[in-house]
Tab-separated table of C-alpha atoms and ligand atoms in Angstrom:
chain	number	residue	atom	x	y	z
A	2	UNK	CA	-52.981	-13.301	6.970
A	3	UNK	CA	-53.653	-9.920	8.380
A	4	UNK	CA	-51.120	-7.601	6.826
A	5	UNK	CA	-51.970	-4.341	8.761
A	6	UNK	CA	-49.174	-3.677	11.277
A	7	UNK	CA	-47.038	-6.603	10.126
A	8	UNK	CA	-43.311	-6.309	9.926
A	9	UNK	CA	-41.201	-7.311	7.021
A	10	UNK	CA	-37.974	-8.379	8.369
A	11	UNK	CA	-36.784	-11.684	6.811
A	12	UNK	CA	-37.796	-13.644	3.834
A	13	UNK	CA	-37.654	-16.690	6.292
A	14	UNK	CA	-40.909	-15.229	7.851
A	15	UNK	CA	-42.701	-15.577	4.466
A	16	UNK	CA	-44.753	-18.497	3.385
A	17	UNK	CA	-45.202	-19.146	-0.405
A	18	UNK	CA	-48.841	-17.758	0.011
A	19	UNK	CA	-47.395	-14.543	1.601
A	20	UNK	CA	-44.988	-14.115	-1.378
A	21	UNK	CA	-47.683	-14.781	-4.003
A	22	UNK	CA	-49.980	-12.353	-2.331
A	23	UNK	CA	-47.428	-9.431	-2.229
A	24	UNK	CA	-46.549	-10.204	-5.881
A	25	UNK	CA	-50.138	-10.072	-6.921
A	26	UNK	CA	-50.833	-6.827	-5.041
A	27	UNK	CA	-47.631	-5.288	-6.672
A	28	UNK	CA	-48.843	-6.294	-10.115
A	29	UNK	CA	-52.332	-4.670	-9.394
A	30	UNK	CA	-50.500	-1.406	-8.251
A	31	UNK	CA	-48.249	-1.390	-11.358
A	32	UNK	CA	-51.371	-1.492	-13.620
A	33	UNK	CA	-53.157	1.152	-11.625
A	34	UNK	CA	-50.116	3.350	-11.738
A	35	UNK	CA	-49.722	2.987	-15.409
A	36	UNK	CA	-53.377	4.081	-15.777
A	37	UNK	CA	-53.491	6.980	-13.318
A	38	UNK	CA	-49.890	8.091	-12.913
A	39	UNK	CA	-50.116	8.404	-9.197
A	40	UNK	CA	-52.204	6.916	-6.372
A	41	UNK	CA	-53.531	8.158	-3.135
A	42	UNK	CA	-53.883	5.153	-1.019
A	43	UNK	CA	-51.415	6.299	1.588
A	44	UNK	CA	-52.524	9.993	1.609
A	45	UNK	CA	-51.692	11.510	5.133
A	46	UNK	CA	-49.358	8.678	6.052
A	47	UNK	CA	-45.729	9.218	6.782
A	48	UNK	CA	-42.844	6.989	6.074
A	49	UNK	CA	-39.562	7.283	8.126
A	50	UNK	CA	-36.580	6.004	6.296
A	51	UNK	CA	-33.770	5.339	8.910
A	52	UNK	CA	-30.611	4.663	6.987
A	53	UNK	CA	-27.931	4.044	9.614
A	54	UNK	CA	-25.600	3.204	6.626
A	55	UNK	CA	-26.078	4.966	3.213
A	56	UNK	CA	-27.669	3.077	0.339
A	57	UNK	CA	-28.970	5.736	-1.968
A	58	UNK	CA	-30.624	3.329	-4.450
A	59	UNK	CA	-32.643	1.456	-1.805
A	60	UNK	CA	-33.709	4.653	-0.071
A	61	UNK	CA	-34.800	6.357	-3.269
A	62	UNK	CA	-36.825	3.188	-4.268
A	63	UNK	CA	-38.710	3.291	-0.957
A	64	UNK	CA	-39.229	7.014	-1.067
A	65	UNK	CA	-40.378	6.763	-4.678
A	66	UNK	CA	-42.796	3.951	-3.606
A	67	UNK	CA	-44.295	6.078	-0.690
A	68	UNK	CA	-44.706	9.190	-2.874
A	69	UNK	CA	-46.383	7.099	-5.692
A	70	UNK	CA	-48.840	5.834	-3.019
A	71	UNK	CA	-49.619	9.437	-2.207
A	72	UNK	CA	-47.816	9.433	1.150
A	73	UNK	CA	-44.835	11.435	2.389
A	74	UNK	CA	-41.381	10.762	3.730
A	75	UNK	CA	-39.067	11.795	6.455
A	76	UNK	CA	-35.822	10.378	7.552
A	77	UNK	CA	-32.074	10.358	7.521
A	78	UNK	CA	-29.438	8.654	5.456
A	79	UNK	CA	-26.388	8.245	7.637
A	80	UNK	CA	-25.517	7.766	11.265
A	81	UNK	CA	-23.346	10.835	11.429
A	82	UNK	CA	-26.285	13.168	11.384
A	83	UNK	CA	-28.200	11.590	14.200
A	84	UNK	CA	-28.093	11.097	17.812
A	85	UNK	CA	-26.781	7.635	17.089
A	86	UNK	CA	-23.360	9.194	17.237
A	87	UNK	CA	-24.054	10.510	20.704
A	88	UNK	CA	-24.533	6.915	21.955
A	89	UNK	CA	-28.232	6.784	21.730
A	90	UNK	CA	-29.606	3.216	21.776
A	91	UNK	CA	-31.294	1.854	18.616
A	92	UNK	CA	-34.417	1.079	20.753
A	93	UNK	CA	-34.643	4.839	21.823
A	94	UNK	CA	-34.176	6.133	18.305
A	95	UNK	CA	-36.954	3.791	17.071
A	96	UNK	CA	-39.317	4.894	19.958
A	97	UNK	CA	-38.713	8.477	19.072
A	98	UNK	CA	-39.155	8.143	15.334
A	99	UNK	CA	-42.296	6.247	15.657
A	100	UNK	CA	-44.009	9.210	17.259
A	101	UNK	CA	-43.423	11.061	13.920
A	102	UNK	CA	-44.409	8.305	11.451
A	103	UNK	CA	-46.717	5.433	10.471
A	104	UNK	CA	-44.305	3.013	9.069
A	105	UNK	CA	-40.349	2.716	9.363
A	106	UNK	CA	-37.957	1.496	6.830
A	107	UNK	CA	-34.623	0.613	8.336
A	108	UNK	CA	-31.205	-0.068	7.001
A	109	UNK	CA	-28.550	-0.815	9.577
A	110	UNK	CA	-24.988	-2.280	9.561
A	111	UNK	CA	-25.606	-4.851	12.318
A	112	UNK	CA	-27.341	-8.154	11.723
A	113	UNK	CA	-30.639	-8.331	13.573
A	114	UNK	CA	-31.137	-4.617	13.897
A	115	UNK	CA	-34.316	-4.660	11.858
A	116	UNK	CA	-35.785	-7.421	14.000
A	117	UNK	CA	-34.927	-5.545	17.197
A	118	UNK	CA	-36.481	-2.371	15.811
A	119	UNK	CA	-39.678	-4.366	14.990
A	120	UNK	CA	-39.849	-5.597	18.486
A	121	UNK	CA	-39.563	-2.159	19.945
A	122	UNK	CA	-41.873	-0.303	17.532
A	123	UNK	CA	-45.637	-0.397	17.599
A	124	UNK	CA	-45.816	0.588	13.982
A	125	UNK	CA	-44.712	-1.661	11.149
A	126	UNK	CA	-41.020	-1.904	10.353
A	127	UNK	CA	-39.623	-3.010	7.012
A	128	UNK	CA	-35.950	-4.224	6.745
A	129	UNK	CA	-34.002	-2.535	4.022
A	130	UNK	CA	-30.766	-4.524	4.776
A	131	UNK	CA	-29.305	-5.528	8.213
A	132	UNK	CA	-25.615	-6.060	7.781
A	133	UNK	CA	-24.945	-9.286	5.837
A	134	UNK	CA	-28.197	-10.861	6.969
A	135	UNK	CA	-31.436	-10.052	5.131
A	136	UNK	CA	-32.765	-7.729	2.511
A	137	UNK	CA	-36.288	-9.186	1.883
A	138	UNK	CA	-37.561	-6.590	-0.538
A	139	UNK	CA	-34.739	-7.313	-2.969
A	140	UNK	CA	-35.759	-10.996	-3.029
A	141	UNK	CA	-39.438	-9.977	-3.549
A	142	UNK	CA	-38.613	-7.680	-6.352
A	143	UNK	CA	-36.279	-10.425	-7.947
A	144	UNK	CA	-39.286	-12.856	-7.877
A	145	UNK	CA	-41.582	-10.213	-9.234
A	146	UNK	CA	-39.252	-9.427	-11.998
A	147	UNK	CA	-39.133	-13.171	-12.932
A	148	UNK	CA	-42.864	-13.615	-12.655
A	149	UNK	CA	-43.586	-10.486	-14.606
A	150	UNK	CA	-41.246	-11.480	-17.423
A	151	UNK	CA	-42.187	-15.078	-17.746
A	152	UNK	CA	-45.759	-15.027	-16.369
A	153	UNK	CA	-44.707	-17.716	-13.864
A	154	UNK	CA	-41.850	-18.999	-11.738
A	155	UNK	CA	-42.569	-22.678	-11.685
A	156	UNK	CA	-40.872	-24.743	-14.354
A	157	UNK	CA	-37.930	-22.386	-14.958
A	158	UNK	CA	-34.289	-23.246	-14.858
A	159	UNK	CA	-32.374	-20.564	-13.078
A	160	UNK	CA	-28.607	-20.082	-12.875
A	161	UNK	CA	-27.064	-18.144	-9.960
A	162	UNK	CA	-23.576	-16.874	-10.906
A	163	UNK	CA	-20.789	-15.285	-9.014
A	164	UNK	CA	-20.143	-14.989	-5.246
A	165	UNK	CA	-22.520	-17.563	-3.945
A	166	UNK	CA	-20.617	-17.910	-0.584
A	167	UNK	CA	-21.072	-14.435	0.841
A	168	UNK	CA	-23.828	-13.103	-1.420
A	169	UNK	CA	-26.758	-12.223	0.835
A	170	UNK	CA	-28.958	-11.628	-2.262
A	171	UNK	CA	-28.447	-15.117	-3.822
A	172	UNK	CA	-28.922	-16.789	-0.359
A	173	UNK	CA	-32.402	-15.392	0.207
A	174	UNK	CA	-33.370	-15.687	-3.465
A	175	UNK	CA	-32.469	-19.387	-3.452
A	176	UNK	CA	-34.370	-19.972	-0.255
A	177	UNK	CA	-37.413	-18.210	-1.700
A	178	UNK	CA	-37.144	-20.171	-5.061
A	179	UNK	CA	-37.258	-23.356	-3.016
A	180	UNK	CA	-41.060	-22.710	-2.731
A	181	UNK	CA	-41.288	-23.123	-6.437
A	182	UNK	CA	-40.852	-25.959	-8.901
A	183	UNK	CA	-37.473	-24.842	-10.217
A	184	UNK	CA	-34.182	-26.264	-11.268
A	185	UNK	CA	-31.150	-24.374	-9.960
A	186	UNK	CA	-27.650	-24.196	-11.396
A	187	UNK	CA	-25.152	-22.710	-8.817
A	188	UNK	CA	-22.262	-21.468	-10.839
A	189	UNK	CA	-19.213	-20.054	-8.948
A	190	UNK	CA	-15.490	-20.510	-8.430
A	191	UNK	CA	-14.622	-23.368	-6.115
A	192	UNK	CA	-13.787	-20.802	-3.342
A	193	UNK	CA	-17.042	-19.067	-3.577
A	194	UNK	CA	-19.544	-22.019	-3.507
A	195	UNK	CA	-22.871	-21.786	-2.100
A	196	UNK	CA	-22.667	-22.666	1.714
A	197	UNK	CA	-23.429	-26.465	2.159
A	198	UNK	CA	-26.361	-25.796	4.574
A	199	UNK	CA	-28.220	-23.845	2.014
A	200	UNK	CA	-27.622	-26.436	-0.786
A	201	UNK	CA	-28.750	-29.178	1.643
A	202	UNK	CA	-31.830	-27.159	2.508
A	203	UNK	CA	-32.641	-26.631	-1.188
A	204	UNK	CA	-32.329	-30.363	-1.931
A	205	UNK	CA	-34.425	-31.308	1.186
A	206	UNK	CA	-37.162	-29.078	-0.259
A	207	UNK	CA	-37.075	-30.985	-3.525
A	208	UNK	CA	-35.114	-28.476	-5.681
A	209	UNK	CA	-33.025	-30.023	-8.338
A	210	UNK	CA	-29.645	-28.345	-7.694
A	211	UNK	CA	-26.381	-28.541	-9.805
A	212	UNK	CA	-23.213	-27.017	-8.648
A	213	UNK	CA	-20.643	-26.112	-11.228
A	214	UNK	CA	-17.802	-23.842	-12.215
A	215	UNK	CA	-18.665	-23.933	-15.946
A	216	UNK	CA	-20.609	-20.933	-17.014
A	217	UNK	CA	-20.332	-21.449	-20.762
A	218	UNK	CA	-21.442	-25.008	-20.634
A	219	UNK	CA	-24.334	-24.267	-18.479
A	220	UNK	CA	-25.770	-21.191	-20.285
A	221	UNK	CA	-27.701	-23.363	-22.890
A	222	UNK	CA	-29.756	-24.844	-20.052
A	223	UNK	CA	-31.063	-21.656	-18.515
A	224	UNK	CA	-34.085	-19.425	-18.616
A	225	UNK	CA	-32.708	-16.916	-16.204
A	226	UNK	CA	-29.012	-16.146	-15.409
A	227	UNK	CA	-28.787	-14.188	-12.122
A	228	UNK	CA	-25.319	-12.530	-11.980
A	229	UNK	CA	-23.772	-11.263	-8.744
A	230	UNK	CA	-20.573	-9.318	-8.250
A	231	UNK	CA	-17.415	-11.145	-7.202
A	232	UNK	CA	-15.657	-9.205	-4.479
A	233	UNK	CA	-11.982	-8.897	-5.012
A	234	UNK	CA	-11.278	-8.663	-1.367
A	235	UNK	CA	-12.650	-12.093	-0.707
A	236	UNK	CA	-9.842	-13.811	-2.595
A	237	UNK	CA	-6.652	-14.981	-0.842
A	238	UNK	CA	-4.418	-13.849	-3.748
A	239	UNK	CA	-4.899	-11.500	-6.683
A	240	UNK	CA	-3.977	-13.942	-9.426
A	241	UNK	CA	-6.836	-16.250	-8.271
A	242	UNK	CA	-9.205	-13.435	-8.571
A	243	UNK	CA	-8.074	-12.346	-12.034
A	244	UNK	CA	-8.474	-15.820	-13.325
A	245	UNK	CA	-12.052	-15.981	-12.048
A	246	UNK	CA	-12.812	-12.447	-12.934
A	247	UNK	CA	-12.049	-13.009	-16.608
A	248	UNK	CA	-13.929	-16.309	-16.908
A	249	UNK	CA	-17.197	-14.912	-15.589
A	250	UNK	CA	-17.846	-11.925	-17.777
A	251	UNK	CA	-21.286	-12.258	-19.369
A	252	UNK	CA	-20.988	-10.752	-22.875
A	253	UNK	CA	-22.655	-11.292	-26.211
A	254	UNK	CA	-20.285	-13.946	-27.385
A	255	UNK	CA	-20.769	-16.138	-24.237
A	256	UNK	CA	-24.535	-15.853	-24.870
A	257	UNK	CA	-24.384	-17.265	-28.280
A	258	UNK	CA	-25.458	-20.641	-27.264
A	259	UNK	CA	-28.256	-19.452	-24.913
A	260	UNK	CA	-31.948	-20.097	-25.368
A	261	UNK	CA	-33.655	-17.353	-27.352
A	262	UNK	CA	-35.627	-16.453	-24.150
A	263	UNK	CA	-32.778	-16.408	-21.661
A	264	UNK	CA	-32.893	-13.276	-19.304
A	265	UNK	CA	-30.058	-11.753	-17.408
A	266	UNK	CA	-30.582	-10.409	-13.881
A	267	UNK	CA	-28.340	-8.517	-11.491
A	268	UNK	CA	-29.089	-6.916	-8.148
A	269	UNK	CA	-26.742	-3.869	-9.097
A	270	UNK	CA	-24.415	-2.243	-8.669
A	271	UNK	CA	-22.229	-4.096	-11.162
A	272	UNK	CA	-18.625	-3.692	-11.869
A	273	UNK	CA	-17.442	-5.689	-14.994
A	274	UNK	CA	-19.402	-8.994	-14.672
A	275	UNK	CA	-21.845	-7.972	-17.309
A	276	UNK	CA	-20.462	-6.074	-20.351
A	277	UNK	CA	-22.440	-2.975	-21.227
A	278	UNK	CA	-23.033	-4.479	-24.779
A	279	UNK	CA	-25.579	-6.744	-23.108
A	280	UNK	CA	-27.662	-3.671	-21.849
A	281	UNK	CA	-29.307	-3.126	-25.184
A	282	UNK	CA	-30.306	-6.803	-25.740
A	283	UNK	CA	-33.615	-8.035	-24.876
A	284	UNK	CA	-32.121	-10.244	-22.421
A	285	UNK	CA	-31.112	-7.495	-20.025
A	286	UNK	CA	-33.588	-7.529	-17.027
A	287	UNK	CA	-31.417	-5.595	-14.523
A	288	UNK	CA	-32.977	-2.179	-15.094
A	289	UNK	CA	-36.571	-3.828	-15.086
A	290	UNK	CA	-35.500	-5.146	-11.690
A	291	UNK	CA	-34.776	-1.558	-10.428
A	292	UNK	CA	-38.176	-0.575	-11.780
A	293	UNK	CA	-39.898	-3.564	-10.002
A	294	UNK	CA	-38.639	-2.335	-6.632
A	295	UNK	CA	-41.217	0.406	-6.659
A	296	UNK	CA	-44.440	-1.505	-7.160
A	297	UNK	CA	-43.159	-4.290	-4.724
A	298	UNK	CA	-42.311	-1.747	-2.122
A	299	UNK	CA	-45.616	0.119	-2.675
A	300	UNK	CA	-47.351	-3.186	-1.979
A	301	UNK	CA	-45.493	-3.777	1.150
A	302	UNK	CA	-46.003	-0.124	2.443
A	303	UNK	CA	-49.603	-0.140	1.590
A	304	UNK	CA	-50.258	-3.545	3.100
A	305	UNK	CA	-48.429	-2.938	6.409
A	306	UNK	CA	-50.058	0.468	6.631
A	307	UNK	CA	-53.457	-1.189	6.197
A	308	UNK	CA	-54.443	1.077	3.374
A	309	UNK	CA	-54.693	-1.389	0.469
B	20	UNK	CA	-13.060	-52.616	37.278
B	21	UNK	CA	-14.535	-52.149	40.747
B	22	UNK	CA	-17.508	-49.780	40.957
B	23	UNK	CA	-16.260	-46.311	41.911
B	24	UNK	CA	-17.817	-45.367	45.284
B	25	UNK	CA	-19.057	-41.807	45.329
B	26	UNK	CA	-20.426	-40.398	48.520
B	27	UNK	CA	-24.163	-40.339	48.725
B	28	UNK	CA	-26.064	-37.181	49.755
B	29	UNK	CA	-29.151	-37.342	52.131
B	30	UNK	CA	-31.253	-35.064	49.982
B	31	UNK	CA	-30.736	-33.017	46.884
B	32	UNK	CA	-30.065	-33.493	43.161
B	33	UNK	CA	-27.511	-35.762	41.408
B	34	UNK	CA	-26.755	-34.731	37.826
B	35	UNK	CA	-25.253	-37.696	36.101
B	36	UNK	CA	-23.927	-38.366	32.548
B	37	UNK	CA	-22.209	-35.041	32.135
B	38	UNK	CA	-19.556	-34.953	29.360
B	39	UNK	CA	-16.075	-35.062	30.916
B	40	UNK	CA	-14.809	-31.563	31.780
B	41	UNK	CA	-18.230	-29.979	31.757
B	42	UNK	CA	-18.944	-30.178	35.482
B	43	UNK	CA	-17.749	-26.743	36.028
B	44	UNK	CA	-20.245	-25.400	33.570
B	45	UNK	CA	-22.953	-27.164	35.421
B	46	UNK	CA	-21.800	-25.775	38.673
B	47	UNK	CA	-21.811	-22.316	37.037
B	48	UNK	CA	-25.326	-22.731	35.573
B	49	UNK	CA	-26.627	-23.688	39.077
B	50	UNK	CA	-24.863	-20.673	40.612
B	51	UNK	CA	-23.041	-22.923	42.925
B	52	UNK	CA	-19.765	-21.089	42.678
B	53	UNK	CA	-20.891	-19.010	45.620
B	54	UNK	CA	-21.157	-20.660	49.070
B	55	UNK	CA	-24.642	-21.673	49.777
B	56	UNK	CA	-24.429	-23.947	52.770
B	57	UNK	CA	-25.103	-27.261	51.089
B	58	UNK	CA	-22.566	-29.754	50.193
B	59	UNK	CA	-21.351	-29.985	46.572
B	60	UNK	CA	-19.714	-33.311	45.458
B	61	UNK	CA	-17.969	-33.493	42.180
B	62	UNK	CA	-16.703	-36.559	40.393
B	63	UNK	CA	-14.804	-35.982	37.210
B	64	UNK	CA	-13.559	-38.554	34.502
B	65	UNK	CA	-15.463	-41.368	36.068
B	66	UNK	CA	-15.876	-44.569	33.986
B	67	UNK	CA	-19.243	-44.861	32.203
B	68	UNK	CA	-20.931	-47.505	30.183
B	69	UNK	CA	-22.993	-44.785	28.311
B	70	UNK	CA	-20.306	-42.184	27.645
B	71	UNK	CA	-16.898	-43.971	28.199
B	72	UNK	CA	-16.061	-41.317	30.703
B	73	UNK	CA	-18.321	-38.884	32.535
B	74	UNK	CA	-18.705	-36.197	35.285
B	75	UNK	CA	-21.162	-36.290	38.084
B	76	UNK	CA	-22.326	-33.326	40.185
B	77	UNK	CA	-24.205	-33.892	43.401
B	78	UNK	CA	-25.871	-30.918	45.215
B	79	UNK	CA	-27.107	-31.278	48.684
B	80	UNK	CA	-30.368	-29.614	49.671
B	81	UNK	CA	-31.034	-28.173	46.296
B	82	UNK	CA	-33.624	-28.881	43.476
B	83	UNK	CA	-33.481	-27.595	39.924
B	84	UNK	CA	-35.804	-25.245	38.144
B	85	UNK	CA	-36.985	-25.966	34.742
B	86	UNK	CA	-34.716	-23.258	33.344
B	87	UNK	CA	-31.692	-24.768	35.029
B	88	UNK	CA	-32.491	-28.115	33.563
B	89	UNK	CA	-32.928	-26.530	30.117
B	90	UNK	CA	-29.490	-24.945	30.460
B	91	UNK	CA	-27.796	-28.160	31.461
B	92	UNK	CA	-29.413	-29.925	28.418
B	93	UNK	CA	-27.389	-27.525	26.110
B	94	UNK	CA	-24.083	-28.560	27.518
B	95	UNK	CA	-24.950	-32.144	28.661
B	96	UNK	CA	-27.799	-33.448	26.340
B	97	UNK	CA	-27.333	-37.002	27.713
B	98	UNK	CA	-27.493	-35.881	31.391
B	99	UNK	CA	-29.808	-37.489	33.870
B	100	UNK	CA	-31.183	-35.740	36.868
B	101	UNK	CA	-31.853	-37.711	39.998
B	102	UNK	CA	-33.766	-36.254	42.882
B	103	UNK	CA	-32.740	-37.728	46.294
B	104	UNK	CA	-34.752	-37.791	49.516
B	105	UNK	CA	-33.620	-39.882	52.578
B	106	UNK	CA	-30.586	-41.256	50.664
B	107	UNK	CA	-32.876	-42.718	48.017
B	108	UNK	CA	-33.537	-41.689	44.397
B	109	UNK	CA	-37.155	-40.771	44.308
B	110	UNK	CA	-37.323	-39.485	40.812
B	111	UNK	CA	-35.087	-39.771	37.724
B	112	UNK	CA	-35.423	-37.944	34.404
B	113	UNK	CA	-33.501	-37.133	31.305
B	114	UNK	CA	-32.879	-33.519	30.442
B	115	UNK	CA	-34.558	-32.142	27.352
B	116	UNK	CA	-33.508	-29.293	25.157
B	117	UNK	CA	-36.387	-26.783	24.877
B	118	UNK	CA	-37.589	-25.167	21.550
B	119	UNK	CA	-36.172	-21.849	22.428
B	120	UNK	CA	-33.035	-20.774	24.404
B	121	UNK	CA	-33.629	-17.444	26.012
B	122	UNK	CA	-30.983	-15.465	27.791
B	123	UNK	CA	-28.342	-18.032	28.621
B	124	UNK	CA	-26.257	-18.150	25.385
B	125	UNK	CA	-24.503	-15.224	23.809
B	126	UNK	CA	-24.494	-15.004	20.031
B	127	UNK	CA	-21.033	-15.561	18.626
B	128	UNK	CA	-21.526	-13.208	15.674
B	129	UNK	CA	-19.623	-9.981	16.717
B	130	UNK	CA	-21.844	-8.013	14.342
B	131	UNK	CA	-25.058	-9.293	15.801
B	132	UNK	CA	-27.272	-6.534	17.269
B	133	UNK	CA	-27.673	-8.602	20.434
B	134	UNK	CA	-24.063	-7.990	21.323
B	135	UNK	CA	-24.295	-4.340	20.941
B	136	UNK	CA	-27.703	-3.186	22.314
B	137	UNK	CA	-29.617	-3.961	25.501
B	138	UNK	CA	-31.182	-7.284	24.260
B	139	UNK	CA	-31.863	-10.620	25.776
B	140	UNK	CA	-30.332	-13.101	23.381
B	141	UNK	CA	-32.637	-15.693	21.903
B	142	UNK	CA	-32.207	-18.739	19.854
B	143	UNK	CA	-34.512	-21.140	18.097
B	144	UNK	CA	-33.573	-24.849	18.239
B	145	UNK	CA	-33.272	-25.880	14.546
B	146	UNK	CA	-32.116	-29.421	15.338
B	147	UNK	CA	-31.267	-31.430	18.412
B	148	UNK	CA	-29.100	-34.108	17.137
B	149	UNK	CA	-26.647	-32.670	16.393
B	150	UNK	CA	-27.527	-29.469	18.286
B	151	UNK	CA	-28.070	-26.554	15.921
B	152	UNK	CA	-29.415	-23.146	17.005
B	153	UNK	CA	-30.415	-20.188	15.078
B	154	UNK	CA	-30.133	-16.638	16.539
B	155	UNK	CA	-33.367	-14.872	16.603
B	156	UNK	CA	-31.754	-11.584	15.721
B	157	UNK	CA	-28.948	-12.145	13.187
B	158	UNK	CA	-30.522	-15.550	11.841
B	159	UNK	CA	-26.926	-17.166	11.975
B	160	UNK	CA	-26.900	-20.742	12.929
B	161	UNK	CA	-24.429	-22.106	15.574
B	162	UNK	CA	-23.317	-25.632	16.424
B	163	UNK	CA	-21.041	-27.665	18.607
B	164	UNK	CA	-18.226	-25.834	20.271
B	165	UNK	CA	-19.587	-22.461	19.269
B	166	UNK	CA	-22.447	-23.169	21.546
B	167	UNK	CA	-20.351	-24.317	24.450
B	168	UNK	CA	-17.884	-21.371	24.098
B	169	UNK	CA	-20.693	-18.838	24.424
B	170	UNK	CA	-22.764	-20.202	27.258
C	7	LIG	ZN1	-27.052	-13.218	16.536
């Protein structure tokens, strides 16, 4: 696969080989970075970050990655400050910005916006979230974190907890995990179960899938518990939400029966689904996930720029 | 039940085995809502061995492009197309759904970029039976009535 000039739009465009390749490059960069402090592969290259809706964490992560590669960054972080408000088309914005830069990272409230941007632009485009559709770099950094922690992904039993119905993160993570020999526990309230077509797809691909509402009973089985936020506004009535909210708090007492090696992940931000007392335990991987975002995004930027 | 007699055309195309009520969509797809000189014969709710009931559209002096056949396939996957010359059927074939649907279907996702920017909507066929399409842009899949409603 020639990575130079390639767009990163959807995890669905990735083969297992692609994923493994990115994870390996990210690992190499993390090592190099540890040794040298900063790198200069992308010296003279400019990243444009086009955040049509604000997402400070994701933007900072990409900017940090580009700076650590020795490149520089231009961009904007909300539609209000751009000509978008004046009614300029996305295509025209992209055609303009690509005159100033070598790679574009786009976050946009509409689904498919990143795909459209990639079709318009001659330079590579990386999707940093398009509406409720895709956020492929999140999935890659999740996989990277698992691999970095366990040394492998195959053979693990992974629980996905919380809003499995609307959660973009867990959908693409589950789809990517289907490339591996994993067992999945889908733990959610009845109302927020993983969409049937995704469960069917996982089973078709040979993943052993269990659907359950019981977090406590499932915990002893797991190597990884991937927690997501349950959004209050999804629930038809408040009482229903409060019931669910209480039952799914991950705290030290619910972790009593867990394997010694169980790790907790979360795409952040969290509200109250993981008690802060868990943060200090060896199990907490969620800040490591944040860190993983940098080498993974460095790998994607460097590869698509053709400088690695 | 006696065979229903439907007037024959001297030359042109007969589209048979259209689901009941879908004849108008076929006529729209072929752009026959405007006068074009040729005769248009429509039979609706006709008894059919294959479908129970069916619609038939006959167009005089007109043959179909591949794109038109592909569009018809989306709303009438069981349809057969008969080419008529000198009052005789000289060719008959079944419609076939192509791998990609370009430009004829709108994405039902209101937040899809294809409904907001100047973009030709595009869908990949994920399955034919039942028909399931995936939007090239927002990646949402659509099935059944959602497809018919957005043609
Ligand atoms: Zn769409």
